[in-house]
């Protein structure tokens, strides 16, 4: 179980490493692109630094200080402008010759040899190198002498025509590399670089990576040292076959070179070729063009020649890509134009449909308004019909109530008239005409019947409209309200309005 977990952990770490490395390189490439765009800023800073040394040189200084300043200006211009570098190498030689100082004369000649190598004047450099008496060299100049020999023979090996010449120059380069390694102090920066170079030449990329990685952090804060060490590391990873790390350190070295305002460099050129092989044609073209522009500005003939050999290949690929992009753009433009045309037709069609829809919507709105109005009228009619139905229902109810009461009242009256007739008949049969006459003359019977009639009317009406009296009084002012006597349910005024409430509006009938 423990071994399985360890295996899974290692698998996850290995899987995530390429992703992390890819993100790191992408970030470094963005920084490099930004540095290329801003390289004029770094050049201005370098010019300002050079300007300060030149200003110091204008003062009346001792010969030794003048030589030191000329040497600083020489190294400032060495990878920046070959013509100016030659000028200050000659100035250094002139001042040294005038002061009759053998040490500075030798040093000035070495400076001239170094700049000749950069400018591609290899024969002249070798001629001047042979004039130096190696046996009588000061100890501290041995390293520089071996460095020049190793550099010149390496250049000759790279540009040798025949295989025999190349083999000879390669052997001489190896010989002077060994001498340079012994001349440097072990553990120093120059010693580490030469040792790593020897390991790389012998195909020992892994050992070179281990050597350089062990001291990389100690020199990464110094831009000049970082540029050299990152380039050598990229070469070591190239020999080892690690493309990812090779590209990473080429980018790091290129950034450092551009920040130093170096115009004679290898890293960016190699990175351009690397990008070309990866298929990143646009970056390859931009990086190589930047390298060519800087090499021409520096007048570094060797670098210009090296770049010129591969520039046509990348330029052709870039032009082919540009032509394809232009062709694709033209096709896209035609497609977009057709799509735009159809889109305009669609917009016109949609506009017409929207216009029709707007008209239809307006008609619907008008119809809805008309329907609302009809519904409102219908609602009013329904309300009135409902009221009429209520009135009709009420009228029917009243009619039924009063027809019943009328029939009952007629029956009672018939019985009372029959009783009254029999009573009068009894008086007449008894021979009491005076009593008959007296009964006929009396209004007591009528008054009693009228009283019963009013009581029956009041009872019938109030059974139909029990709140009539309260509602009627509610319509009157406070001082005009009707107040009934104790035991009285309605009075004459109320009965008149009761008849009106029953629908009797004829004043003669009411009276």
C-alpha positions as semicolon CSV with decimal commas, in nm:
position;residue;x (nm);y (nm);z (nm)
1;X;0,000;0,000;0,000
2;X;0,285;0,235;0,091
3;X;0,464;0,164;-0,241
4;X;0,141;0,226;-0,434
5;X;0,093;0,567;-0,269
6;X;0,456;0,657;-0,343
7;X;0,411;0,555;-0,708
8;X;0,096;0,766;-0,742
9;X;0,270;1,065;-0,581
10;X;0,566;1,037;-0,817
11;X;0,330;1,007;-1,114
12;X;0,141;1,322;-1,010
13;X;0,467;1,514;-0,963
14;X;0,598;1,405;-1,304
15;X;0,265;1,490;-1,470
16;X;0,251;1,838;-1,319
17;X;0,615;1,927;-1,399
18;X;0,569;1,980;-1,779
19;X;0,266;2,198;-1,708
20;X;0,460;2,411;-1,458
21;X;0,762;2,433;-1,690
22;X;0,538;2,536;-1,981
23;X;0,383;2,817;-1,775
24;X;0,729;2,932;-1,661
25;X;0,863;2,947;-2,019
26;X;0,549;3,128;-2,139
27;X;0,600;3,388;-1,865
28;X;0,971;3,423;-1,956
29;X;0,886;3,465;-2,326
30;X;0,642;3,745;-2,241
31;X;0,917;3,912;-2,039
32;X;1,160;3,870;-2,330
33;X;0,910;4,024;-2,576
34;X;0,864;4,316;-2,336
35;X;1,245;4,355;-2,302
36;X;1,283;4,363;-2,683
37;X;1,021;4,636;-2,708
38;X;1,200;4,834;-2,436
39;X;1,559;4,768;-2,544
40;X;1,602;5,132;-2,642
41;X;1,562;5,219;-2,271
42;X;1,855;4,994;-2,182
43;X;2,062;5,146;-2,462
44;X;1,998;5,495;-2,330
45;X;2,114;5,379;-1,984
46;X;2,431;5,233;-2,140
47;X;2,497;5,552;-2,337
48;X;2,463;5,754;-2,018
49;X;2,712;5,526;-1,842
50;X;2,954;5,553;-2,137
51;X;2,905;5,929;-2,141
52;X;3,023;5,957;-1,781
53;X;3,345;5,765;-1,859
54;X;3,406;5,980;-2,167
55;X;3,356;6,295;-1,963
56;X;3,615;6,176;-1,711
57;X;3,860;6,107;-1,995
58;X;3,843;6,474;-2,097
59;X;4,015;6,579;-1,774
60;X;4,392;6,593;-1,730
61;X;4,449;6,259;-1,563
62;X;4,760;6,048;-1,507
63;X;4,835;5,797;-1,786
64;X;4,743;5,498;-1,568
65;X;4,396;5,640;-1,493
66;X;4,346;5,722;-1,862
67;X;4,438;5,364;-1,951
68;X;4,191;5,229;-1,693
69;X;3,910;5,448;-1,833
70;X;3,997;5,347;-2,191
71;X;3,985;4,983;-2,083
72;X;3,638;5,033;-1,928
73;X;3,516;5,208;-2,243
74;X;3,670;4,927;-2,449
75;X;3,468;4,660;-2,266
76;X;3,153;4,876;-2,275
77;X;3,183;4,898;-2,654
78;X;3,315;4,543;-2,715
79;X;2,970;4,391;-2,759
80;X;2,797;4,720;-2,839
81;X;2,985;4,900;-3,116
82;X;3,296;4,748;-3,277
83;X;3,420;5,071;-3,438
84;X;3,416;5,261;-3,107
85;X;3,574;4,959;-2,939
86;X;3,860;4,966;-3,193
87;X;3,901;5,339;-3,130
88;X;3,947;5,297;-2,754
89;X;4,175;4,995;-2,804
90;X;4,395;5,217;-3,020
91;X;4,373;5,496;-2,761
92;X;4,479;5,246;-2,497
93;X;4,775;5,141;-2,714
94;X;4,865;5,504;-2,789
95;X;4,871;5,606;-2,422
96;X;5,060;5,289;-2,323
97;X;5,322;5,344;-2,599
98;X;5,360;5,710;-2,501
99;X;5,414;5,614;-2,139
100;X;5,654;5,332;-2,249
101;X;5,474;5,080;-2,026
102;X;5,528;4,720;-2,159
103;X;5,250;4,578;-1,940
104;X;4,987;4,820;-2,076
105;X;5,120;4,785;-2,431
106;X;5,067;4,407;-2,414
107;X;4,725;4,458;-2,256
108;X;4,627;4,707;-2,529
109;X;4,741;4,463;-2,800
110;X;4,527;4,192;-2,640
111;X;4,228;4,426;-2,644
112;X;4,292;4,491;-3,014
113;X;4,312;4,114;-3,082
114;X;3,981;4,057;-2,898
115;X;3,793;4,323;-3,095
116;X;3,945;4,198;-3,422
117;X;3,799;3,856;-3,347
118;X;3,453;4,011;-3,293
119;X;3,488;4,213;-3,614
120;X;3,586;3,904;-3,813
121;X;3,945;4,018;-3,872
122;X;4,082;3,675;-3,783
123;X;4,406;3,692;-3,986
124;X;4,499;4,032;-3,845
125;X;4,420;3,905;-3,496
126;X;4,649;3,602;-3,540
127;X;4,928;3,821;-3,680
128;X;4,908;4,051;-3,378
129;X;4,882;3,751;-3,142
130;X;5,208;3,608;-3,280
131;X;5,384;3,937;-3,202
132;X;5,319;3,886;-2,829
133;X;5,610;3,722;-2,644
134;X;5,432;3,456;-2,442
135;X;5,743;3,370;-2,241
136;X;5,773;3,720;-2,098
137;X;5,400;3,771;-2,028
138;X;5,306;3,891;-1,679
139;X;5,135;3,615;-1,483
140;X;4,792;3,785;-1,469
141;X;4,784;3,818;-1,851
142;X;4,827;3,445;-1,916
143;X;4,456;3,382;-1,868
144;X;4,367;3,651;-2,121
145;X;4,626;3,520;-2,368
146;X;4,488;3,164;-2,352
147;X;4,135;3,297;-2,375
148;X;4,223;3,482;-2,699
149;X;4,396;3,176;-2,845
150;X;4,103;2,949;-2,759
151;X;3,851;3,201;-2,905
152;X;4,041;3,258;-3,231
153;X;4,101;2,889;-3,297
154;X;3,736;2,814;-3,220
155;X;3,636;3,074;-3,481
156;X;3,876;2,920;-3,732
157;X;3,733;2,572;-3,663
158;X;3,377;2,697;-3,722
159;X;3,467;2,853;-4,058
160;X;3,724;2,599;-4,182
161;X;3,670;2,488;-4,541
162;X;3,826;2,140;-4,532
163;X;3,781;1,864;-4,276
164;X;4,156;1,854;-4,210
165;X;4,171;2,222;-4,127
166;X;3,865;2,189;-3,903
167;X;4,022;1,900;-3,715
168;X;4,347;2,093;-3,665
169;X;4,173;2,406;-3,539
170;X;3,953;2,196;-3,310
171;X;4,258;2,031;-3,158
172;X;4,419;2,372;-3,102
173;X;4,098;2,498;-2,943
174;X;4,097;2,198;-2,706
175;X;4,463;2,254;-2,624
176;X;4,418;2,619;-2,534
177;X;4,095;2,540;-2,343
178;X;4,299;2,306;-2,124
179;X;4,565;2,574;-2,081
180;X;4,295;2,832;-1,993
181;X;4,145;2,592;-1,739
182;X;4,482;2,552;-1,568
183;X;4,546;2,924;-1,581
184;X;4,223;3,007;-1,392
185;X;4,179;2,963;-1,020
186;X;3,956;2,664;-0,938
187;X;3,610;2,762;-0,808
188;X;3,609;3,105;-0,975
189;X;3,339;3,204;-1,222
190;X;3,573;3,184;-1,527
191;X;3,706;2,847;-1,417
192;X;3,350;2,704;-1,383
193;X;3,252;2,831;-1,730
194;X;3,563;2,687;-1,896
195;X;3,521;2,355;-1,713
196;X;3,153;2,337;-1,818
197;X;3,251;2,421;-2,177
198;X;3,502;2,136;-2,176
199;X;3,238;1,893;-2,042
200;X;2,992;2,004;-2,312
201;X;3,249;1,962;-2,591
202;X;3,318;1,611;-2,464
203;X;2,943;1,528;-2,465
204;X;2,908;1,524;-2,086
205;X;2,593;1,733;-2,067
206;X;2,466;1,589;-1,739
207;X;2,797;1,664;-1,556
208;X;2,796;2,018;-1,699
209;X;2,437;2,074;-1,577
210;X;2,527;1,950;-1,229
211;X;2,836;2,174;-1,219
212;X;2,653;2,489;-1,334
213;X;2,334;2,426;-1,131
214;X;2,539;2,397;-0,813
215;X;2,662;2,757;-0,844
216;X;2,381;2,911;-1,052
217;X;2,208;3,082;-0,757
218;X;2,535;3,244;-0,648
219;X;2,567;3,439;-0,978
220;X;2,203;3,489;-1,089
221;X;2,179;3,836;-0,931
222;X;2,464;3,966;-1,150
223;X;2,313;4,025;-1,496
224;X;2,644;3,988;-1,684
225;X;2,729;3,659;-1,510
226;X;2,370;3,538;-1,551
227;X;2,381;3,598;-1,928
228;X;2,696;3,384;-1,968
229;X;2,600;3,108;-1,724
230;X;2,243;3,073;-1,861
231;X;2,381;3,038;-2,215
232;X;2,630;2,769;-2,114
233;X;2,351;2,591;-1,921
234;X;2,134;2,594;-2,234
235;X;2,420;2,431;-2,426
236;X;2,456;2,168;-2,152
237;X;2,081;2,087;-2,166
238;X;2,106;2,073;-2,548
239;X;2,374;1,806;-2,523
240;X;2,163;1,622;-2,263
241;X;1,854;1,642;-2,492
242;X;1,634;1,838;-2,250
243;X;1,454;2,076;-2,488
244;X;1,241;2,242;-2,220
245;X;1,534;2,349;-2,002
246;X;1,743;2,442;-2,307
247;X;1,470;2,683;-2,420
248;X;1,422;2,821;-2,069
249;X;1,789;2,914;-2,024
250;X;1,815;3,053;-2,377
251;X;1,530;3,291;-2,287
252;X;1,695;3,383;-1,954
253;X;2,029;3,452;-2,128
254;X;1,857;3,657;-2,403
255;X;1,676;3,873;-2,147
256;X;2,003;3,937;-1,961
257;X;2,188;4,024;-2,287
258;X;1,922;4,278;-2,388
259;X;1,915;4,432;-2,040
260;X;2,292;4,481;-2,069
261;X;2,231;4,648;-2,409
262;X;2,459;4,386;-2,567
263;X;2,442;4,388;-2,948
264;X;2,682;4,099;-3,015
265;X;2,522;3,786;-2,869
266;X;2,434;3,424;-2,951
267;X;2,144;3,337;-2,717
268;X;1,865;3,521;-2,897
269;X;1,982;3,389;-3,235
270;X;1,980;3,031;-3,105
271;X;1,639;3,091;-2,945
272;X;1,505;3,212;-3,282
273;X;1,623;2,889;-3,445
274;X;1,469;2,690;-3,156
275;X;1,132;2,866;-3,204
276;X;1,151;2,801;-3,578
277;X;1,200;2,429;-3,516
278;X;0,899;2,435;-3,279
279;X;0,685;2,601;-3,548
280;X;0,663;2,940;-3,372
281;X;0,752;3,126;-3,694
282;X;0,649;3,473;-3,584
283;X;0,865;3,471;-3,272
284;X;1,153;3,314;-3,465
285;X;1,137;3,591;-3,726
286;X;1,112;3,872;-3,467
287;X;1,400;3,734;-3,257
288;X;1,626;3,677;-3,558
289;X;1,549;4,020;-3,701
290;X;1,633;4,177;-3,363
291;X;1,961;3,979;-3,357
292;X;2,048;4,089;-3,713
293;X;1,970;4,455;-3,643
294;X;2,189;4,449;-3,331
295;X;2,473;4,266;-3,506
296;X;2,472;4,519;-3,790
297;X;2,458;4,809;-3,541
298;X;2,753;4,657;-3,355
299;X;2,937;4,587;-3,683
300;X;2,996;4,233;-3,559
301;X;3,076;4,066;-3,892
302;X;3,097;3,712;-3,752
303;X;2,751;3,733;-3,591
304;X;2,608;3,904;-3,901
305;X;2,742;3,624;-4,118
306;X;2,606;3,354;-3,885
307;X;2,262;3,516;-3,877
308;X;2,264;3,570;-4,255
309;X;2,298;3,197;-4,311
310;X;1,972;3,110;-4,134
311;X;1,777;3,434;-4,186
312;X;1,658;3,349;-4,542
313;X;1,515;3,016;-4,419
314;X;1,316;3,176;-4,136
315;X;1,226;3,477;-4,351
316;X;1,086;3,246;-4,622
317;X;0,882;3,056;-4,362
318;X;0,765;3,386;-4,213
319;X;0,665;3,524;-4,554
320;X;0,485;3,197;-4,633
321;X;0,300;3,220;-4,303
322;X;0,222;3,587;-4,365
323;X;0,094;3,504;-4,715
324;X;-0,121;3,224;-4,572
325;X;-0,254;3,458;-4,304
326;X;-0,324;3,719;-4,571
327;X;-0,498;3,454;-4,783
328;X;-0,697;3,335;-4,483
329;X;-0,779;3,696;-4,403
330;X;-0,904;3,753;-4,758
331;X;-1,117;3,440;-4,736
332;X;-1,244;3,549;-4,399
333;X;-1,318;3,895;-4,539
334;X;-1,518;3,742;-4,826
335;X;-1,702;3,518;-4,581
336;X;-1,770;3,811;-4,350
337;X;-1,891;4,020;-4,645
338;X;-2,131;3,743;-4,751
339;X;-2,246;3,697;-4,395
340;X;-2,290;4,074;-4,363
341;X;-2,497;4,078;-4,684
342;X;-2,721;3,797;-4,558
343;X;-2,734;3,966;-4,223
344;X;-2,856;4,288;-4,385
345;X;-3,123;4,090;-4,571
346;X;-3,221;3,921;-4,245
347;X;-3,231;4,256;-4,066
348;X;-3,450;4,402;-4,344
349;X;-3,681;4,099;-4,327
350;X;-3,696;4,120;-3,947
351;X;-3,761;4,495;-3,972
352;X;-4,056;4,433;-4,207
353;X;-4,189;4,159;-3,984
354;X;-4,149;4,384;-3,681
355;X;-4,333;4,660;-3,865
356;X;-4,616;4,418;-3,948
357;X;-4,610;4,296;-3,594
358;X;-4,629;4,655;-3,471
359;X;-4,937;4,718;-3,688
360;X;-5,094;4,393;-3,570
361;X;-5,010;4,482;-3,211
362;X;-5,174;4,823;-3,256
363;X;-5,484;4,656;-3,399
364;X;-5,490;4,414;-3,108
365;X;-5,454;4,704;-2,864
366;X;-5,738;4,894;-3,036
367;X;-5,952;4,578;-3,036
368;X;-5,872;4,523;-2,669
369;X;-5,971;4,881;-2,591
370;X;-6,293;4,833;-2,784
371;X;-6,354;4,504;-2,604
372;X;-6,286;4,673;-2,273
373;X;-6,536;4,944;-2,359
374;X;-6,795;4,684;-2,472
375;X;-6,724;4,480;-2,160
376;X;-6,766;4,792;-1,952
377;X;-7,098;4,868;-2,122
378;X;-7,200;4,504;-2,091
379;X;-7,104;4,512;-1,726
380;X;-7,319;4,823;-1,682
381;X;-7,604;4,654;-1,863
382;X;-7,563;4,344;-1,650
383;X;-7,562;4,560;-1,340
384;X;-7,877;4,739;-1,449
385;X;-8,034;4,407;-1,546
386;X;-7,942;4,271;-1,205
387;X;-8,101;4,573;-1,040
388;X;-8,412;4,527;-1,255
389;X;-8,416;4,159;-1,166
390;X;-8,388;4,251;-0,800
391;X;-8,669;4,506;-0,837
392;X;-8,876;4,252;-1,029
393;X;-8,811;3,988;-0,767
394;X;-8,900;4,235;-0,497
395;X;-9,215;4,340;-0,684
396;X;-9,316;3,978;-0,735
397;X;-9,256;3,912;-0,369
398;X;-9,462;4,217;-0,273
399;X;-9,737;4,117;-0,511
400;X;-9,746;3,765;-0,372
401;X;-9,745;3,899;-0,017
402;X;-10,016;4,155;-0,078
403;X;-10,232;3,928;-0,296
404;X;-10,231;3,678;-0,011
405;X;-10,312;3,941;0,243
406;X;-10,575;4,092;0,009
407;X;-10,749;3,754;-0,027
408;X;-10,733;3,700;0,347
409;X;-10,862;4,053;0,416
410;X;-11,150;4,013;0,170
411;X;-11,247;3,684;0,335
412;X;-11,238;3,846;0,681
413;X;-11,441;4,143;0,555
414;X;-11,701;3,914;0,402
415;X;-11,736;3,732;0,732
416;X;-11,757;4,059;0,924
417;X;-12,020;4,199;0,680
418;X;-12,218;3,876;0,711
419;X;-12,201;3,897;1,091
420;X;-12,298;4,264;1,078
421;X;-12,586;4,181;0,842
422;X;-12,716;3,909;1,072
423;X;-12,696;4,140;1,371
424;X;-12,898;4,403;1,187
425;X;-13,140;4,132;1,071
426;X;-13,190;4,023;1,431
427;X;-13,260;4,385;1,534
428;X;-13,509;4,423;1,248
429;X;-13,678;4,088;1,329
430;X;-13,708;4,193;1,693
431;X;-13,894;4,500;1,580
432;X;-13,636;4,745;1,691
433;X;-13,607;4,982;1,395
434;X;-13,455;5,251;1,616
435;X;-13,170;5,023;1,712
436;X;-13,119;4,937;1,344
437;X;-13,114;5,301;1,253
438;X;-12,879;5,379;1,539
439;X;-12,640;5,101;1,435
440;X;-12,642;5,220;1,076
441;X;-12,578;5,575;1,184
442;X;-12,281;5,481;1,411
443;X;-11,920;5,494;1,265
444;X;-11,775;5,272;1,535
445;X;-11,775;4,970;1,307
446;X;-11,595;5,161;1,029
447;X;-11,344;5,313;1,267
448;X;-11,264;4,978;1,413
449;X;-11,224;4,828;1,069
450;X;-11,004;5,119;0,954
451;X;-10,785;5,075;1,260
452;X;-10,751;4,706;1,183
453;X;-10,675;4,796;0,820
454;X;-10,387;5,031;0,920
455;X;-10,251;4,776;1,166
456;X;-10,261;4,510;0,897
457;X;-10,096;4,744;0,643
458;X;-9,823;4,838;0,890
459;X;-9,761;4,476;0,983
460;X;-9,752;4,362;0,619
461;X;-9,524;4,644;0,503
462;X;-9,279;4,616;0,792
463;X;-9,258;4,241;0,742
464;X;-9,138;4,318;0,389
465;X;-8,918;4,616;0,484
466;X;-8,830;4,580;0,853
467;X;-8,574;4,867;0,849
468;X;-8,789;5,111;0,652
469;X;-8,845;5,355;0,939
470;X;-8,472;5,376;1,028
471;X;-8,368;5,414;0,662
472;X;-8,633;5,682;0,607
473;X;-8,520;5,880;0,910
474;X;-8,158;5,850;0,790
475;X;-8,256;6,055;0,484
476;X;-8,397;6,340;0,697
477;X;-8,219;6,619;0,880
478;X;-8,178;6,583;1,255
479;X;-8,473;6,810;1,342
480;X;-8,704;6,665;1,078
481;X;-8,687;6,298;1,182
482;X;-9,023;6,122;1,257
483;X;-9,071;6,003;1,615
484;X;-9,354;5,745;1,665
485;X;-9,579;5,727;1,967
486;X;-9,552;5,436;2,210
487;X;-9,710;5,125;2,053
488;X;-9,727;5,293;1,711
489;X;-9,544;5,123;1,430
490;X;-9,614;5,374;1,150
491;X;-9,799;5,704;1,110
492;X;-9,978;5,863;0,816
493;X;-9,657;6,024;0,669
494;X;-9,473;5,697;0,684
495;X;-9,764;5,511;0,526
496;X;-9,768;5,761;0,234
497;X;-9,397;5,699;0,166
498;X;-9,454;5,329;0,219
499;X;-9,700;5,334;-0,070
500;X;-9,438;5,517;-0,279
501;X;-9,189;5,247;-0,179
502;X;-9,436;4,987;-0,302
503;X;-9,442;5,157;-0,641
504;X;-9,766;5,354;-0,610
505;X;-9,683;5,700;-0,739
506;X;-10,034;5,821;-0,836
507;X;-10,133;6,082;-0,574
508;X;-10,508;6,009;-0,621
509;X;-10,449;5,641;-0,542
510;X;-10,233;5,733;-0,246
511;X;-10,509;5,963;-0,108
